[in-house]
PDB file of C-alpha atoms in Angstrom:
ATOM      1  CA  GLN A   1      -6.518   0.768 -24.746  1.00 88.00           C
ATOM      2  CA  PRO A   2      -7.426   3.361 -22.364  1.00 93.00           C
ATOM      3  CA  GLU A   3      -5.171   6.292 -21.054  1.00 97.00           C
ATOM      4  CA  LEU A   4      -6.070   7.496 -17.612  1.00 98.00           C
ATOM      5  CA  VAL A   5      -4.030  11.302 -16.186  1.00 98.00           C
ATOM      6  CA  GLU A   6      -5.023  11.841 -12.372  1.00 98.00           C
ATOM      7  CA  SER A   7      -5.049  15.208 -11.150  1.00 98.00           C
ATOM      8  CA  GLY A   8      -6.006  17.407  -8.175  1.00 98.00           C
ATOM      9  CA  GLY A   9      -3.291  16.128  -5.504  1.00 97.00           C
ATOM     10  CA  GLY A  10      -1.821  18.253  -3.365  1.00 97.00           C
ATOM     11  CA  SER A  11      -1.226  19.426   0.223  1.00 97.00           C
ATOM     12  CA  VAL A  12      -3.735  19.765   2.801  1.00 98.00           C
ATOM     13  CA  GLN A  13      -4.306  20.099   6.768  1.00 98.00           C
ATOM     14  CA  ALA A  14      -5.283  16.915   8.898  1.00 98.00           C
ATOM     15  CA  GLY A  15      -9.469  17.762   8.319  1.00 98.00           C
ATOM     16  CA  GLY A  16      -9.598  19.042   5.168  1.00 98.00           C
ATOM     17  CA  SER A  17     -10.620  17.620   1.992  1.00 98.00           C
ATOM     18  CA  LEU A  18     -10.139  17.383  -1.687  1.00 98.00           C
ATOM     19  CA  ARG A  19     -11.038  16.124  -4.960  1.00 98.00           C
ATOM     20  CA  LEU A  20      -9.172  13.901  -7.294  1.00 98.00           C
ATOM     21  CA  SER A  21      -9.894  13.520 -11.123  1.00 98.00           C
ATOM     22  CA  CYS A  22      -9.005  10.860 -13.472  1.00 98.00           C
ATOM     23  CA  THR A  23      -9.427  11.793 -17.382  1.00 97.00           C
ATOM     24  CA  VAL A  24      -9.613   8.675 -19.262  1.00 96.00           C
ATOM     25  CA  THR A  25      -9.310   8.708 -23.528  1.00 95.00           C
ATOM     26  CA  VAL A  26     -10.772   5.781 -24.721  1.00 92.00           C
ATOM     27  CA  TYR A  27     -14.034   5.314 -26.791  1.00 89.00           C
ATOM     28  CA  ASN A  28     -16.268   3.586 -24.551  1.00 91.00           C
ATOM     29  CA  ILE A  29     -15.433   4.586 -21.350  1.00 93.00           C
ATOM     30  CA  GLY A  30     -18.991   3.574 -20.019  1.00 93.00           C
ATOM     31  CA  SER A  31     -17.448  -0.333 -20.912  1.00 94.00           C
ATOM     32  CA  PHE A  32     -15.139  -0.063 -17.719  1.00 95.00           C
ATOM     33  CA  CYS A  33     -15.116  -0.130 -14.220  1.00 96.00           C
ATOM     34  CA  MET A  34     -12.909   2.009 -12.657  1.00 97.00           C
ATOM     35  CA  ALA A  35     -10.764   2.383  -9.396  1.00 98.00           C
ATOM     36  CA  TRP A  36      -8.432   4.167  -6.857  1.00 98.00           C
ATOM     37  CA  PHE A  37      -6.260   3.289  -5.362  1.00 98.00           C
ATOM     38  CA  ARG A  38      -3.022   4.339  -2.909  1.00 98.00           C
ATOM     39  CA  GLN A  39       0.609   4.089  -2.040  1.00 98.00           C
ATOM     40  CA  ALA A  40       2.037   5.441   0.725  1.00 97.00           C
ATOM     41  CA  PRO A  41       5.857   5.377   1.416  1.00 93.00           C
ATOM     42  CA  GLY A  42       7.256   1.643   1.990  1.00 95.00           C
ATOM     43  CA  LYS A  43       3.751  -0.039   1.669  1.00 96.00           C
ATOM     44  CA  GLU A  44       1.607  -1.875  -0.662  1.00 97.00           C
ATOM     45  CA  ARG A  45      -0.607  -0.235  -3.386  1.00 97.00           C
ATOM     46  CA  GLU A  46      -4.200  -0.270  -1.805  1.00 98.00           C
ATOM     47  CA  GLY A  47      -7.231  -0.388  -3.173  1.00 98.00           C
ATOM     48  CA  VAL A  48      -9.043   2.769  -2.217  1.00 98.00           C
ATOM     49  CA  ALA A  49     -12.538   2.843  -4.437  1.00 98.00           C
ATOM     50  CA  VAL A  50     -14.510   1.146  -6.964  1.00 98.00           C
ATOM     51  CA  ILE A  51     -17.167   1.789  -9.255  1.00 97.00           C
ATOM     52  CA  SER A  52     -19.021   0.222 -11.530  1.00 96.00           C
ATOM     53  CA  ASP A  53     -19.105   0.444 -15.737  1.00 94.00           C
ATOM     54  CA  GLY A  54     -22.007   1.943 -17.339  1.00 91.00           C
ATOM     55  CA  ARG A  55     -23.219   4.849 -15.105  1.00 92.00           C
ATOM     56  CA  GLY A  56     -21.499   3.584 -11.881  1.00 91.00           C
ATOM     57  CA  TYR A  57     -24.688   2.606  -9.426  1.00 94.00           C
ATOM     58  CA  ASN A  58     -22.381   0.389  -7.542  1.00 96.00           C
ATOM     59  CA  THR A  59     -19.365   1.023  -5.553  1.00 97.00           C
ATOM     60  CA  ASN A  60     -17.121  -0.459  -3.251  1.00 97.00           C
ATOM     61  CA  TYR A  61     -14.964   1.446  -0.463  1.00 98.00           C
ATOM     62  CA  ALA A  62     -11.941  -0.028   1.232  1.00 98.00           C
ATOM     63  CA  ASP A  63     -13.037   0.034   5.226  1.00 97.00           C
ATOM     64  CA  SER A  64     -10.697   2.664   6.066  1.00 97.00           C
ATOM     65  CA  VAL A  65     -12.638   4.818   3.841  1.00 98.00           C
ATOM     66  CA  LYS A  66     -15.924   4.284   4.295  1.00 98.00           C
ATOM     67  CA  GLY A  67     -18.300   7.338   5.259  1.00 97.00           C
ATOM     68  CA  ARG A  68     -15.188   9.677   3.986  1.00 98.00           C
ATOM     69  CA  PHE A  69     -14.602   9.318   0.697  1.00 98.00           C
ATOM     70  CA  THR A  70     -16.857   8.857  -2.467  1.00 98.00           C
ATOM     71  CA  ILE A  71     -15.698   7.983  -5.944  1.00 98.00           C
ATOM     72  CA  SER A  72     -18.338   8.807  -8.794  1.00 98.00           C
ATOM     73  CA  ARG A  73     -17.835   9.035 -12.471  1.00 97.00           C
ATOM     74  CA  ASP A  74     -19.422  11.305 -15.094  1.00 97.00           C
ATOM     75  CA  ASN A  75     -18.601   9.312 -18.846  1.00 96.00           C
ATOM     76  CA  GLY A  76     -20.119  12.729 -20.927  1.00 95.00           C
ATOM     77  CA  LYS A  77     -16.745  14.479 -19.435  1.00 96.00           C
ATOM     78  CA  SER A  78     -14.768  11.118 -19.553  1.00 96.00           C
ATOM     79  CA  THR A  79     -13.554  11.807 -15.605  1.00 97.00           C
ATOM     80  CA  LEU A  80     -13.775   9.569 -12.489  1.00 98.00           C
ATOM     81  CA  TYR A  81     -13.833  11.808  -9.500  1.00 98.00           C
ATOM     82  CA  LEU A  82     -12.642  10.520  -5.714  1.00 98.00           C
ATOM     83  CA  GLY A  83     -14.152  13.239  -3.461  1.00 98.00           C
ATOM     84  CA  MET A  84     -12.068  12.464  -0.211  1.00 98.00           C
ATOM     85  CA  SER A  85     -13.157  14.465   3.135  1.00 98.00           C
ATOM     86  CA  SER A  86     -11.921  14.129   6.793  1.00 98.00           C
ATOM     87  CA  LEU A  87      -8.558  13.999   5.202  1.00 98.00           C
ATOM     88  CA  GLY A  88      -6.178  11.797   7.743  1.00 98.00           C
ATOM     89  CA  VAL A  89      -2.471  12.179   7.634  1.00 97.00           C
ATOM     90  CA  ASP A  90      -2.523   8.268   7.435  1.00 97.00           C
ATOM     91  CA  ASP A  91      -4.075   8.759   3.816  1.00 98.00           C
ATOM     92  CA  THR A  92      -0.805  10.512   2.496  1.00 98.00           C
ATOM     93  CA  ALA A  93      -0.047   8.484  -0.568  1.00 98.00           C
ATOM     94  CA  ILE A  94       0.487   8.488  -4.308  1.00 98.00           C
ATOM     95  CA  TYR A  95      -2.976   7.889  -5.324  1.00 98.00           C
ATOM     96  CA  TYR A  96      -3.759   6.112  -8.624  1.00 98.00           C
ATOM     97  CA  CYS A  97      -7.029   5.799 -11.226  1.00 98.00           C
ATOM     98  CA  ALA A  98      -7.088   2.208 -13.037  1.00 98.00           C
ATOM     99  CA  ALA A  99      -9.721   0.395 -15.480  1.00 97.00           C
ATOM    100  CA  ASP A 100     -10.540  -2.681 -16.934  1.00 96.00           C
ATOM    101  CA  THR A 101     -13.962  -4.417 -18.439  1.00 92.00           C
ATOM    102  CA  ASP A 102     -15.914  -7.223 -18.429  1.00 84.00           C
ATOM    103  CA  GLY A 103     -14.662 -10.363 -16.045  1.00 86.00           C
ATOM    104  CA  ARG A 104     -12.182  -8.453 -14.505  1.00 89.00           C
ATOM    105  CA  CYS A 105     -14.667  -6.545 -12.978  1.00 89.00           C
ATOM    106  CA  ARG A 106     -16.898  -8.800 -11.791  1.00 90.00           C
ATOM    107  CA  GLY A 107     -17.376  -8.373  -7.613  1.00 91.00           C
ATOM    108  CA  LEU A 108     -16.245  -4.640  -7.812  1.00 92.00           C
ATOM    109  CA  PRO A 109     -12.444  -5.609  -6.465  1.00 94.00           C
ATOM    110  CA  LEU A 110     -10.365  -4.459  -4.836  1.00 96.00           C
ATOM    111  CA  ASP A 111      -7.717  -6.126  -5.658  1.00 95.00           C
ATOM    112  CA  ARG A 112      -4.841  -4.424  -7.794  1.00 95.00           C
ATOM    113  CA  ASP A 113      -3.962  -7.407  -9.941  1.00 95.00           C
ATOM    114  CA  ARG A 114      -7.061  -7.164 -11.588  1.00 95.00           C
ATOM    115  CA  TYR A 115      -6.918  -3.985 -13.450  1.00 96.00           C
ATOM    116  CA  ARG A 116      -4.783  -3.609 -16.433  1.00 96.00           C
ATOM    117  CA  PHE A 117      -4.949  -0.300 -16.937  1.00 97.00           C
ATOM    118  CA  TRP A 118      -3.534   2.509 -14.689  1.00 98.00           C
ATOM    119  CA  GLY A 119      -2.395   6.003 -14.715  1.00 98.00           C
ATOM    120  CA  GLN A 120       0.525   7.210 -13.088  1.00 97.00           C
ATOM    121  CA  GLY A 121      -0.815   8.738 -10.196  1.00 98.00           C
ATOM    122  CA  THR A 122      -1.104  12.113  -8.063  1.00 98.00           C
ATOM    123  CA  GLN A 123       0.103  12.873  -4.920  1.00 98.00           C
ATOM    124  CA  VAL A 124      -1.661  13.792  -1.647  1.00 98.00           C
ATOM    125  CA  THR A 125       0.057  15.128   1.604  1.00 98.00           C
ATOM    126  CA  VAL A 126      -2.312  15.439   4.658  1.00 98.00           C
ATOM    127  CA  SER A 127       0.130  17.038   7.373  1.00 97.00           C
ATOM    128  CA  SER A 128      -1.025  16.980  11.077  1.00 93.00           C
TER     129      SER A 128
END
């Protein structure tokens, strides 16, 4: 069972950039597809981006972040990344990384119910 720990959150002004990291402790990280979710105050947790297992050749993004966010992975460093640019106040949320394997990854889902393994989250606050 993987352990996931997010980092890199913080406060930034609108239009700025941040890069989140998620360090994964597991024997076979390449077997896991991985994703970023976020939860804003008073809202449900929503999928942001997902990357396929292995070398991560395939990705899927929520429409709200396409062209602004980039998900990537470095299996050698056991780390998942989320590069975020052109941030707006609507991007303010707690950001979580998630992981799963095999059939749960089919279709690179942005559905939170498809992921069993989660980190504790990191806060991102965007001010106007």
